[in-house]
mmCIF file of C-alpha atoms and ligand atoms in Angstrom:
data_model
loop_
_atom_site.group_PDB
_atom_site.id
_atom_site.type_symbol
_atom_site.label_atom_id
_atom_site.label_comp_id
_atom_site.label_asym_id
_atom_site.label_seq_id
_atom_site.Cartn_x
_atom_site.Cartn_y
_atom_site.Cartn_z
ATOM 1 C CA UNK A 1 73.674 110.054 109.168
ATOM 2 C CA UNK A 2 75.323 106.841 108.947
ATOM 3 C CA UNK A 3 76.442 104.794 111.142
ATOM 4 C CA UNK A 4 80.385 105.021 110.181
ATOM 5 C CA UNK A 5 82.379 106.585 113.180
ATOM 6 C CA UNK A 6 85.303 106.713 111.183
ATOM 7 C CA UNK A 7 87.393 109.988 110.360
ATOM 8 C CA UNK A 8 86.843 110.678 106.540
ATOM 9 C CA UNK A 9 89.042 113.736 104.792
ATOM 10 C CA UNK A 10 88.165 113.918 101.607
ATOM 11 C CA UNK A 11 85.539 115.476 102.112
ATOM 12 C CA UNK A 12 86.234 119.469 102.047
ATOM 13 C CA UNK A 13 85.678 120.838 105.434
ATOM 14 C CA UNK A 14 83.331 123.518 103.769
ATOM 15 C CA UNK A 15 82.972 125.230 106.922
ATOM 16 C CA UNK A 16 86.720 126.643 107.748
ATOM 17 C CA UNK A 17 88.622 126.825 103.962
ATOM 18 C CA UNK A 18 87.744 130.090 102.794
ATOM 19 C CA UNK A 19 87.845 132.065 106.066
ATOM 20 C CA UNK A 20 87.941 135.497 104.953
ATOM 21 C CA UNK A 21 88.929 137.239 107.802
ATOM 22 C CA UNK A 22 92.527 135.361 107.566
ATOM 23 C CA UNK A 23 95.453 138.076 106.887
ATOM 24 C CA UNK A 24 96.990 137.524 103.104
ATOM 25 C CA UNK A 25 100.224 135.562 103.683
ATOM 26 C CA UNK A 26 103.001 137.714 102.884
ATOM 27 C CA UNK A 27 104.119 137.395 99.590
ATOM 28 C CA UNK A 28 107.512 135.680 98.352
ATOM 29 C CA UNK A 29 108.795 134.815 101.862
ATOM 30 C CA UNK A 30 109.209 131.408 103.697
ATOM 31 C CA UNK A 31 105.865 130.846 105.299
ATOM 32 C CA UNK A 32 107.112 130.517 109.088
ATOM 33 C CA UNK A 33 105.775 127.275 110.806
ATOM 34 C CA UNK A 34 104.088 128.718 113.638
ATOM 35 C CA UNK A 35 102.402 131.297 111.508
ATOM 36 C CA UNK A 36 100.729 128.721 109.493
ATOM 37 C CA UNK A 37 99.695 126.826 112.221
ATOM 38 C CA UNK A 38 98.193 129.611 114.070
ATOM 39 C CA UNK A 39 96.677 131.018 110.745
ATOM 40 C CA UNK A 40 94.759 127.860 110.054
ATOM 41 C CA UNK A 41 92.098 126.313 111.487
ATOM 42 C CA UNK A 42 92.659 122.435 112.605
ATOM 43 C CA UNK A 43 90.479 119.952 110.549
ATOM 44 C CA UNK A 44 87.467 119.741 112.703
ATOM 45 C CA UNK A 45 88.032 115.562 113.626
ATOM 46 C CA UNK A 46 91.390 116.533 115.014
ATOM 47 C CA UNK A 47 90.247 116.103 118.625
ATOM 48 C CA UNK A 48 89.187 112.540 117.476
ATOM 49 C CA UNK A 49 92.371 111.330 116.235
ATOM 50 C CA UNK A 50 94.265 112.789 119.349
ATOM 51 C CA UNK A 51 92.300 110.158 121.352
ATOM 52 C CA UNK A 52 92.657 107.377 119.075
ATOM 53 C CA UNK A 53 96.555 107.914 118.623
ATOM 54 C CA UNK A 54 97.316 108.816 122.654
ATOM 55 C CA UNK A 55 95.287 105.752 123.091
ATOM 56 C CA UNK A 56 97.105 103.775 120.824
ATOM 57 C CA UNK A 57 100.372 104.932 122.413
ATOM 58 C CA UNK A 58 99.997 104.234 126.440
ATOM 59 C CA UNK A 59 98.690 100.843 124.881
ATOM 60 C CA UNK A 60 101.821 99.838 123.318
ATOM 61 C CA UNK A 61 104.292 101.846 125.754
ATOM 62 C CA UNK A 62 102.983 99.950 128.522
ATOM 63 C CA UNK A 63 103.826 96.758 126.635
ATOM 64 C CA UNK A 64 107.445 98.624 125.943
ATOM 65 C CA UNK A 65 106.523 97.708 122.367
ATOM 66 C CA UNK A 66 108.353 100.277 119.989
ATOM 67 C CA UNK A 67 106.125 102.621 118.006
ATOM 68 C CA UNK A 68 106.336 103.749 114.128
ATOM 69 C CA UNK A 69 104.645 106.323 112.044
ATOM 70 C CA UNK A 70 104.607 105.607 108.635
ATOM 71 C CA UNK A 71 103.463 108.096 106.456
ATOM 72 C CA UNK A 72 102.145 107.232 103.249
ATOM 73 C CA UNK A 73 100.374 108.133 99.907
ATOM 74 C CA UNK A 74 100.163 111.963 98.032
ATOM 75 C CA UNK A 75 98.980 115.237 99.822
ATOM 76 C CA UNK A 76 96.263 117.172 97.728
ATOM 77 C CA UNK A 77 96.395 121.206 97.095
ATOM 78 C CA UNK A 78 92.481 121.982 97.011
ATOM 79 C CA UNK A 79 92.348 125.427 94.534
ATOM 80 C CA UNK A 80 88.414 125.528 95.806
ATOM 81 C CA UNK A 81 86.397 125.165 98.448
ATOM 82 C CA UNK A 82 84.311 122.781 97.379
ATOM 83 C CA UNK A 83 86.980 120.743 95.548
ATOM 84 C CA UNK A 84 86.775 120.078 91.782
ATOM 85 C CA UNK A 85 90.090 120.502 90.990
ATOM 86 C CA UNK A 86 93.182 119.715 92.759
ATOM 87 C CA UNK A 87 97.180 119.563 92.443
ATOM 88 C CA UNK A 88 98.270 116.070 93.503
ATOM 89 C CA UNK A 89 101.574 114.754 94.599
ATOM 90 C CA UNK A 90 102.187 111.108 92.902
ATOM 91 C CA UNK A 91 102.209 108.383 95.381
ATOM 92 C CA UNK A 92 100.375 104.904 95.025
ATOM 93 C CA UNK A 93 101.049 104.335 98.428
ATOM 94 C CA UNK A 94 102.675 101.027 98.066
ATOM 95 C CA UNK A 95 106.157 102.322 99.729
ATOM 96 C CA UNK A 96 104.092 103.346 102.983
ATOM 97 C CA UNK A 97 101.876 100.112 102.819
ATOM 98 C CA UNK A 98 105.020 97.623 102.002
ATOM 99 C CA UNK A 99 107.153 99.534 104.454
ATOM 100 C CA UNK A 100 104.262 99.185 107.468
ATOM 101 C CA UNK A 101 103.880 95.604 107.206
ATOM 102 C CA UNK A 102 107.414 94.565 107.248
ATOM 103 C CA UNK A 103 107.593 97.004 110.772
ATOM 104 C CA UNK A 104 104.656 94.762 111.850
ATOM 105 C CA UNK A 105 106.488 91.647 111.157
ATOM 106 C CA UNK A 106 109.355 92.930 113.498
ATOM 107 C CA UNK A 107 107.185 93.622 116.509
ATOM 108 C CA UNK A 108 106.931 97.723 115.939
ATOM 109 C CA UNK A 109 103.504 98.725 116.451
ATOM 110 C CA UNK A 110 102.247 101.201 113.425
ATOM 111 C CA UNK A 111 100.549 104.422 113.272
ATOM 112 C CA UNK A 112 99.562 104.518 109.705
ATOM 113 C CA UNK A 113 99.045 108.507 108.680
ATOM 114 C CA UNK A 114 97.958 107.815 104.748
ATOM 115 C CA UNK A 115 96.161 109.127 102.102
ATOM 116 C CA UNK A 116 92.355 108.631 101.994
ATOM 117 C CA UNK A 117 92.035 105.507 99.772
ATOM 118 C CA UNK A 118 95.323 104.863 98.954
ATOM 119 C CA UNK A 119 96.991 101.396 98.964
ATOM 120 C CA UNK A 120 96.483 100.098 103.416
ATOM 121 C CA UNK A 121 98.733 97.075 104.574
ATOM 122 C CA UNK A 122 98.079 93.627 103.593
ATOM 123 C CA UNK A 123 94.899 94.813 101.022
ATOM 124 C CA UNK A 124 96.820 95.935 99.144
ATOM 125 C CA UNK A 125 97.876 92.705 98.166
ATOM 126 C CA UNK A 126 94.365 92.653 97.081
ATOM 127 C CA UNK A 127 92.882 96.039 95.901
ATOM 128 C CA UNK A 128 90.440 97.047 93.689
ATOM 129 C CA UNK A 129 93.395 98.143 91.176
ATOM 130 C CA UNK A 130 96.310 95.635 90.998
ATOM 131 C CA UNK A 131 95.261 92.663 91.621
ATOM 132 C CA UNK A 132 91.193 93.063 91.637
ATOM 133 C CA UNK A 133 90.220 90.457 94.550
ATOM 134 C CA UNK A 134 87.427 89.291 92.336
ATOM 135 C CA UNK A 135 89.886 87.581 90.234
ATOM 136 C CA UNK A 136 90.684 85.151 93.458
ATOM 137 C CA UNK A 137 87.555 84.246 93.798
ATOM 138 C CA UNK A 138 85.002 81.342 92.405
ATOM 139 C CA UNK A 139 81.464 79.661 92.872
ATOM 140 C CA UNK A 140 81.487 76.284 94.113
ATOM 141 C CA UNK A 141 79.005 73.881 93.348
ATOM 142 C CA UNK A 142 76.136 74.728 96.004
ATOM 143 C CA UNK A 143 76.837 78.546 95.137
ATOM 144 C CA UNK A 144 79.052 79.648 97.311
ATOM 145 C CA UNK A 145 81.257 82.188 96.789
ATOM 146 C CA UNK A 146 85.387 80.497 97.473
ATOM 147 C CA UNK A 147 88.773 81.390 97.027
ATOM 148 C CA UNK A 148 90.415 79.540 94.059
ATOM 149 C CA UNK A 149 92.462 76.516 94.942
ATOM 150 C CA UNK A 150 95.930 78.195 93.432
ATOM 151 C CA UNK A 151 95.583 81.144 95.768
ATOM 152 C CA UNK A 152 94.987 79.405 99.261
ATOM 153 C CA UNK A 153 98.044 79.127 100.426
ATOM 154 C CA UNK A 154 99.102 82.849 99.729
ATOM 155 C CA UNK A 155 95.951 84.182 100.552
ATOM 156 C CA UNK A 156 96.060 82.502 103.727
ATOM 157 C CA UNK A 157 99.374 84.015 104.933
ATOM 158 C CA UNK A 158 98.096 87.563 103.931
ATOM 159 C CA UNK A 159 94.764 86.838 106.200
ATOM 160 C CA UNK A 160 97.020 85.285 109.276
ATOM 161 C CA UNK A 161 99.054 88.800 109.517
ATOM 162 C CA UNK A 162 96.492 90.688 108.970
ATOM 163 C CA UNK A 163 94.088 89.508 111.673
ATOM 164 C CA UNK A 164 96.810 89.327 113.825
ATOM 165 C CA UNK A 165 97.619 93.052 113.144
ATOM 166 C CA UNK A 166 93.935 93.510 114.077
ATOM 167 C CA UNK A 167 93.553 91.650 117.205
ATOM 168 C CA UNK A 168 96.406 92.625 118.625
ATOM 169 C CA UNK A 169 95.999 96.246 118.064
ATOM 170 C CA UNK A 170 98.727 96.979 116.285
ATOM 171 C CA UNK A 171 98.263 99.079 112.992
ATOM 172 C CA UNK A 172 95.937 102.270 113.775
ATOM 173 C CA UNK A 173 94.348 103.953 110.293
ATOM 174 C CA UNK A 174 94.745 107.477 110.621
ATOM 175 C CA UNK A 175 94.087 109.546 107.016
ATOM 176 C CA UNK A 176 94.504 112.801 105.550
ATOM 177 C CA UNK A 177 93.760 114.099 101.808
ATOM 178 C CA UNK A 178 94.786 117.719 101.661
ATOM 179 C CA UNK A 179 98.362 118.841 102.263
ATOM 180 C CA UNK A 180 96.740 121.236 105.106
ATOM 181 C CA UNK A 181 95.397 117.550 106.835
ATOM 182 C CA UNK A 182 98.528 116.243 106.858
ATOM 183 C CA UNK A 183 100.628 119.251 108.397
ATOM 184 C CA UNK A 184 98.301 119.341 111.428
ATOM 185 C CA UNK A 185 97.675 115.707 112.154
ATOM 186 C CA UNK A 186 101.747 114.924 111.374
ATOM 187 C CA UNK A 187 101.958 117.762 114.276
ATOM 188 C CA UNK A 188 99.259 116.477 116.669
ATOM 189 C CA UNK A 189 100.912 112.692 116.037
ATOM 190 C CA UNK A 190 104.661 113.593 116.737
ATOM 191 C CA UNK A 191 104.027 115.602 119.927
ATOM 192 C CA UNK A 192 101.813 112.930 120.841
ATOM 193 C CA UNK A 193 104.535 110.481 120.186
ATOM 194 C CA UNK A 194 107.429 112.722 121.712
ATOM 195 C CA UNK A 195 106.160 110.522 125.262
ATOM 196 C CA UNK A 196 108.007 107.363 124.282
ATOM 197 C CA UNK A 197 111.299 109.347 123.288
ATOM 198 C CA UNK A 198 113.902 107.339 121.242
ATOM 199 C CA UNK A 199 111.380 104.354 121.209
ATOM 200 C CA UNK A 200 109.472 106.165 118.268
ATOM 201 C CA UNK A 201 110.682 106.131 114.917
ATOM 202 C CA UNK A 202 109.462 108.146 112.347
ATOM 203 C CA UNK A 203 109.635 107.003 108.607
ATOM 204 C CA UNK A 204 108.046 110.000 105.934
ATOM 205 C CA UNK A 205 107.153 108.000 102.922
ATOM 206 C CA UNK A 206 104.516 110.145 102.200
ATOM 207 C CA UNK A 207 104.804 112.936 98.808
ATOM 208 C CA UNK A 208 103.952 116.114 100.608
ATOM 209 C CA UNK A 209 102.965 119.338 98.766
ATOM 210 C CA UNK A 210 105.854 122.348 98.862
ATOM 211 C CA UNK A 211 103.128 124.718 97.609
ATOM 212 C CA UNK A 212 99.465 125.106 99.135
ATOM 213 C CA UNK A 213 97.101 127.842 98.370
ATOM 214 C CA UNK A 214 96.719 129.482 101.770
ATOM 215 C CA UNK A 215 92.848 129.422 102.726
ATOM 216 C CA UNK A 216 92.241 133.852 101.757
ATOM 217 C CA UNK A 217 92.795 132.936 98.276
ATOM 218 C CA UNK A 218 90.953 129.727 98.517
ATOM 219 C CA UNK A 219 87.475 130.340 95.705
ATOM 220 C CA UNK A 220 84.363 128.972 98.001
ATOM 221 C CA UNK A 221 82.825 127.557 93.876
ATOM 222 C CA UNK A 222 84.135 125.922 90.617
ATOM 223 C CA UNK A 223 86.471 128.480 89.344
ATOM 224 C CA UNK A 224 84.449 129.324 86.284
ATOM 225 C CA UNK A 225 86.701 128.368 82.946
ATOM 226 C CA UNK A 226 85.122 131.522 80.800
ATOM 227 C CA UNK A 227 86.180 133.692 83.538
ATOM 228 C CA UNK A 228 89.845 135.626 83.501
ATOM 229 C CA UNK A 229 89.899 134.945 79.942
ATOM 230 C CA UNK A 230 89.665 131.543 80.137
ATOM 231 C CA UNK A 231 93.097 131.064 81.804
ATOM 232 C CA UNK A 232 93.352 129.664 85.085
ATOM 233 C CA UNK A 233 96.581 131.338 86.891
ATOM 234 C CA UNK A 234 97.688 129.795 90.303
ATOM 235 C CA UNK A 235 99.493 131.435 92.822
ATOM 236 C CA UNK A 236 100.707 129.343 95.517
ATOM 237 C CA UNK A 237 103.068 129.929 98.321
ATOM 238 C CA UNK A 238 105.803 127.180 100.174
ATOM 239 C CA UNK A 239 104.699 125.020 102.449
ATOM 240 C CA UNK A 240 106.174 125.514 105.908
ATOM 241 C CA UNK A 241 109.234 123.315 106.156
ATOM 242 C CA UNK A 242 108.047 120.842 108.312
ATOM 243 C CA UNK A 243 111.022 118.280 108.910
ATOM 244 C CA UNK A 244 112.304 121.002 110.779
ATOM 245 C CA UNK A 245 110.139 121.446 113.055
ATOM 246 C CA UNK A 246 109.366 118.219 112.999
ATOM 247 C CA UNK A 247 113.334 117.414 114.541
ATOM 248 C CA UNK A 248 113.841 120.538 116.633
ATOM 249 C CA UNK A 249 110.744 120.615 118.070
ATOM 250 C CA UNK A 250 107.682 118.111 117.709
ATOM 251 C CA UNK A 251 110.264 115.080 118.592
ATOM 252 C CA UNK A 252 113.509 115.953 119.085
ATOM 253 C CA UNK A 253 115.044 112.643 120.373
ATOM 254 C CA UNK A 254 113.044 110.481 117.906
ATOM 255 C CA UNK A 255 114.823 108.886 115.039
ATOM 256 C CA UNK A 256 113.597 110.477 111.923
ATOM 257 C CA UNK A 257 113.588 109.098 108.364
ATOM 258 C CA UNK A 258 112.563 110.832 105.453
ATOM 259 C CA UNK A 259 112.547 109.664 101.874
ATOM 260 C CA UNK A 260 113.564 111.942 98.757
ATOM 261 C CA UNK A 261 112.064 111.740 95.413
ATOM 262 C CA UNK A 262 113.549 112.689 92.077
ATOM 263 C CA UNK A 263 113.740 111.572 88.699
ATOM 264 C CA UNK A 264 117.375 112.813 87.701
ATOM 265 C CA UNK A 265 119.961 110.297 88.865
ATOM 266 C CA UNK A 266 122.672 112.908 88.506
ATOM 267 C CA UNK A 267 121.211 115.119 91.772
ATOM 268 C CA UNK A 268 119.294 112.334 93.816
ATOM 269 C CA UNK A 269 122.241 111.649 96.258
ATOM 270 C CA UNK A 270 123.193 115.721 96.393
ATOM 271 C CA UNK A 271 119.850 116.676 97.033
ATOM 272 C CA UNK A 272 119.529 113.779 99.683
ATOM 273 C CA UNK A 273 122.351 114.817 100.981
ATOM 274 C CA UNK A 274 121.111 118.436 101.461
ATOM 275 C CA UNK A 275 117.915 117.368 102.667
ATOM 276 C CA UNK A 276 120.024 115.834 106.031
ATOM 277 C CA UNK A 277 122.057 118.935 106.298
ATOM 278 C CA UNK A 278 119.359 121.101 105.997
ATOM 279 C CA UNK A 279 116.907 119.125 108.741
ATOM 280 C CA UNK A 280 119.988 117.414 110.605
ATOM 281 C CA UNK A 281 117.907 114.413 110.997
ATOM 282 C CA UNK A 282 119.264 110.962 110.950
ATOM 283 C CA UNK A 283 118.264 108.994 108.024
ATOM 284 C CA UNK A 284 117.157 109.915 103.962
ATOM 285 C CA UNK A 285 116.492 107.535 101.748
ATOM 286 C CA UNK A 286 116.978 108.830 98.363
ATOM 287 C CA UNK A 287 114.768 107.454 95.515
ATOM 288 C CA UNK A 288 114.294 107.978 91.317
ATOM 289 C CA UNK A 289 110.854 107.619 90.726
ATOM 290 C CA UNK A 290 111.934 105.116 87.325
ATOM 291 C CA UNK A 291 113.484 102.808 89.872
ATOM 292 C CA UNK A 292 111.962 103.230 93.160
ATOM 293 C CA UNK A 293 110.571 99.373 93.563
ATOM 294 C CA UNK A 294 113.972 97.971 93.137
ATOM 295 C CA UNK A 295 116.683 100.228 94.179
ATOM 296 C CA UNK A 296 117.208 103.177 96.809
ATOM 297 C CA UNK A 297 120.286 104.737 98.503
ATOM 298 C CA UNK A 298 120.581 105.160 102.070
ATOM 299 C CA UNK A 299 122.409 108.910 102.825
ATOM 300 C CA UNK A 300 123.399 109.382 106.672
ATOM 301 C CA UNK A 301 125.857 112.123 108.219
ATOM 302 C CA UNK A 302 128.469 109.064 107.438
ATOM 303 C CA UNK A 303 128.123 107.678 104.462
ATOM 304 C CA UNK A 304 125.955 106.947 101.283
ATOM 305 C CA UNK A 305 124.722 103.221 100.235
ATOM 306 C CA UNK A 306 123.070 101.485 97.741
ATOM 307 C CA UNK A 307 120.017 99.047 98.729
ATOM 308 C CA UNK A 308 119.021 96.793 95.438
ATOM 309 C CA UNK A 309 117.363 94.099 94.675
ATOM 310 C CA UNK A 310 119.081 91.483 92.464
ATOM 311 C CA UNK A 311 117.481 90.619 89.156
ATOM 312 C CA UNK A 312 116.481 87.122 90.633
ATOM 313 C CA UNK A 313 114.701 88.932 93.749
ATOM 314 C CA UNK A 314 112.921 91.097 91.317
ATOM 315 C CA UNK A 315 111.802 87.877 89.042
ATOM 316 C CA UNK A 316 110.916 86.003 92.416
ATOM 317 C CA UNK A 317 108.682 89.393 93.768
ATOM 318 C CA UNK A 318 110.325 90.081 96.711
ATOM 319 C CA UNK A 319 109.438 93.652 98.024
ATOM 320 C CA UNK A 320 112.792 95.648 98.785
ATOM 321 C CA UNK A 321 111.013 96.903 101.510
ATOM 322 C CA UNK A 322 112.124 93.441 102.713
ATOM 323 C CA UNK A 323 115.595 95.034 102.641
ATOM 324 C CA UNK A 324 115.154 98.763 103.581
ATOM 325 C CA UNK A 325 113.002 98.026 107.215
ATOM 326 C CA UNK A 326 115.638 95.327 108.749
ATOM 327 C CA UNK A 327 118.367 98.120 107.784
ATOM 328 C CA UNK A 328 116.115 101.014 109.236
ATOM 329 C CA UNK A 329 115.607 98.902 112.316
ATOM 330 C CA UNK A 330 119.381 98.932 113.017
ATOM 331 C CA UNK A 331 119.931 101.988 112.637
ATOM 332 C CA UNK A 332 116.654 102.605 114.951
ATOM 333 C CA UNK A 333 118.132 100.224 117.391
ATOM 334 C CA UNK A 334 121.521 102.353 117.573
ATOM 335 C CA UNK A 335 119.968 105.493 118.043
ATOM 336 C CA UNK A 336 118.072 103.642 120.938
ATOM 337 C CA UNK A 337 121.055 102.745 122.580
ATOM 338 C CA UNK A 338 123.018 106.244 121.777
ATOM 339 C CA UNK A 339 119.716 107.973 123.342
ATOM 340 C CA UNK A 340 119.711 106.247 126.228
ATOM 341 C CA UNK A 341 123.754 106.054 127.084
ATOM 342 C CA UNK A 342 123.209 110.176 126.999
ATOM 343 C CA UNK A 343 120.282 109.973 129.514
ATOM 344 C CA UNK A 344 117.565 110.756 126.957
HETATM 345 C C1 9Z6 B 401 106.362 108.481 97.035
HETATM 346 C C2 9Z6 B 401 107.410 107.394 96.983
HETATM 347 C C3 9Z6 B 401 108.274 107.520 95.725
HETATM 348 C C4 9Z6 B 401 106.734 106.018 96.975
HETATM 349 O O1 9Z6 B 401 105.895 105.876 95.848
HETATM 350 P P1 9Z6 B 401 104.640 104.875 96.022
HETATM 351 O O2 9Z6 B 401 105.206 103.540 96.412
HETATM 352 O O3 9Z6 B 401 103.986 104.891 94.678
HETATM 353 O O4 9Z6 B 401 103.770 105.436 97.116
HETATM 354 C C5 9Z6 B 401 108.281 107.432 98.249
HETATM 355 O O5 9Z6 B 401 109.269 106.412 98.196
HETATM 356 C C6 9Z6 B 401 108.926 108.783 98.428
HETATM 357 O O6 9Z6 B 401 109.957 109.100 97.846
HETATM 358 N N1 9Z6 B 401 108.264 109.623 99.262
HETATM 359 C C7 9Z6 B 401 108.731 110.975 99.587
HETATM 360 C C8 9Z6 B 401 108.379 111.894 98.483
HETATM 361 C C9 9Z6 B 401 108.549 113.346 98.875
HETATM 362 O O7 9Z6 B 401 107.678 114.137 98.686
HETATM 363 N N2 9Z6 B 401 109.701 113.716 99.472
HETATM 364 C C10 9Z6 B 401 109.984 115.114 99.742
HETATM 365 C C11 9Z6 B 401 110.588 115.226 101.147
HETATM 366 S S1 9Z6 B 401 109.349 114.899 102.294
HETATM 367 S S2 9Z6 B 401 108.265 116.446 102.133
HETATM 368 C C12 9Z6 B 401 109.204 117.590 102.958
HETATM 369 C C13 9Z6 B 401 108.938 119.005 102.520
HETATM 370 N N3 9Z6 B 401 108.878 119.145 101.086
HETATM 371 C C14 9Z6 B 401 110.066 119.798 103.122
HETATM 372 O O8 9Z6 B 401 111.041 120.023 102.395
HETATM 373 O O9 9Z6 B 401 109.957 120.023 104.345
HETATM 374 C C15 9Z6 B 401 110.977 115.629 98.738
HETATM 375 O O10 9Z6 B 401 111.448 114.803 97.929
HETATM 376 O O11 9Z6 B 401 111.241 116.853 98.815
#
């Protein structure tokens, strides 16, 4: 066993996902919140990351610090037990990472609910993918292993913020891999948040699954290709809707951001726009998957606005998540001060 304490999920919990005994989901209906949560068992390091993220809050409450959970990276559909195969939602994780270190930089404390392995704060500035941290490095004359000369001084500022996020205890890990990870833990996180009222903020950059296999239909092997003819037919049903819950329930007087993807400019501010109606929450930021790094729109119950960077920002490699988190913060800042004016 090694030594590692730390929660891993992608890893299939082959103990709970094919419970046989569960009832078939009914067919062709809206899967009702409750009914999935009380039809599924929790991942088994659940009770873990309550302590960890309670923890994490009476820390930062005490220091009236405000609190953020960022959620970041793709959810996963397992379609067996012991996962081969998978449907994925597309997410590098870059929005989430981006996003959490520019709330860093303006004193929010983060709760970082991402996918296992996905782009983390400040590394990714340095990941095995984009720009492969080998490439920084050099051997100096006695053998030693250094960071090149033309990378010092923006390594340095990456290292500062990051080991100041560390020692200060201010960015807590938490991950998830399956879309069934993320419902429970985005649960357990909110109603542990729902303690610090209007001073949590919640900001849903993750891509979350609207279809999951429910765990009856879930095969415990490899689904075997020369079997049913060699045709693999899915059936999935709709995730429960979440952000509902999520703002009637889980944390009603927290300000909640979600993000919407599409890749058809023609319905992106229509569907964001139905998104808010349909959750009543108070912030979605609408995005085309083409343009995401440079351009999003913010939709509230007031208004609709463009956030862009200029062609000069882009050439210079400024993140707009330089622009979207000061704007957020506003808006968090209002709904602070509206909160408390009505007693809440
Ligand atoms: C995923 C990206 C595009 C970032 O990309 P990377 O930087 O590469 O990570 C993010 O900005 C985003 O739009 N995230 C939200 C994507 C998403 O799944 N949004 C859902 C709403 S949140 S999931 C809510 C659930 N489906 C429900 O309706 O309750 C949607 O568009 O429908």
């Amino acid at each position: 066993m090694s030594g590692d304490k730390r929660v891993h999920t992608s890893v299939p919990d082959t103990e709970t996902a094919i419970d046989r005994n569960l009832p078939e989901f009914p067919a062709a209906k809206p899967i009702d919140e409750d009914n999935y949560f009380r039809l599924h068992k929790p991942p088994p390091y659940l009770s873990q990351i309550s302590r960890d993220v309670a923890e994490f809050i009476n820390y930062h409450h005490l220091q009236k610090r405000k609190i953020v959970l960022v959620t970041s990276g793709g959810t996963t559909v397992p379609l067996e037990n012991n996962t081969v195969r998978f449907i994925d939602n597309f997410s590098a994780g870059t929005r989430g990472a981006t996003s959490a270190e520019y709330f860093l930089e303006n004193g929010y404390a983060v709760v970082f609910l991402h996918r296992e392995f996905s782009l983390l704060p400040y590394s990714r500035h340095y990941s095995h993918t984009t720009n492969c941290f080998l490439d920084y490095m050099t051997e100096s004359k006695d053998g030693k292993v250094e960071v090149n000369a033309e990378f010092q001084k923006e390594m340095i500022v990456v290292l500062r913020k990051y080991r100041y996020a560390q020692s200060n205890n201010l960015l807590l890990l938490v991950p998830f891999t399956t879309v069934h990870q993320y419902l429970f833990t985005l649960k357990l996180i909110a109603q542990e948040l729902s303690v610090i009222g209007s001073d949590a903020l919640f900001y849903l950059a993750a891509a979350v699954s609207d279809f999951f296999l429910p765990s009856s239909r879930v095969p415990e092997h490899k689904i075997q290709s020369q079997e049913s003819g060699g045709k693999l037919v899915v059936d999935l049903e709709p995730v429960p809707k979440f952000l509902s819950r999520l703002v009637d329930s889980w944390a009603p007087i927290s300000m909640i951001v979600s993000f919407k993807l599409e890749t058809d400019s023609s319905i992106l501010i229509k569907k964001a726009r139905g998104a808010l109606e349909r959750y009543n929450h108070q912030l979605v930021i609408g995005n085309l998957l083409q343009s995401r790094k440079y351009e999003v729109v913010f939709v509230t119950q007031e208004s609709e606005r463009w956030v862009r960077l200029s062609q000069e920002q882009v050439d210079a490699g400024i993140d707009i998540e330089s622009l979207i988190i000061p704007e957020v913060i506003k808006l968090h800042q209002s709904s602070i001060e509206e909160k408390k004016k009505m007693g809440l």
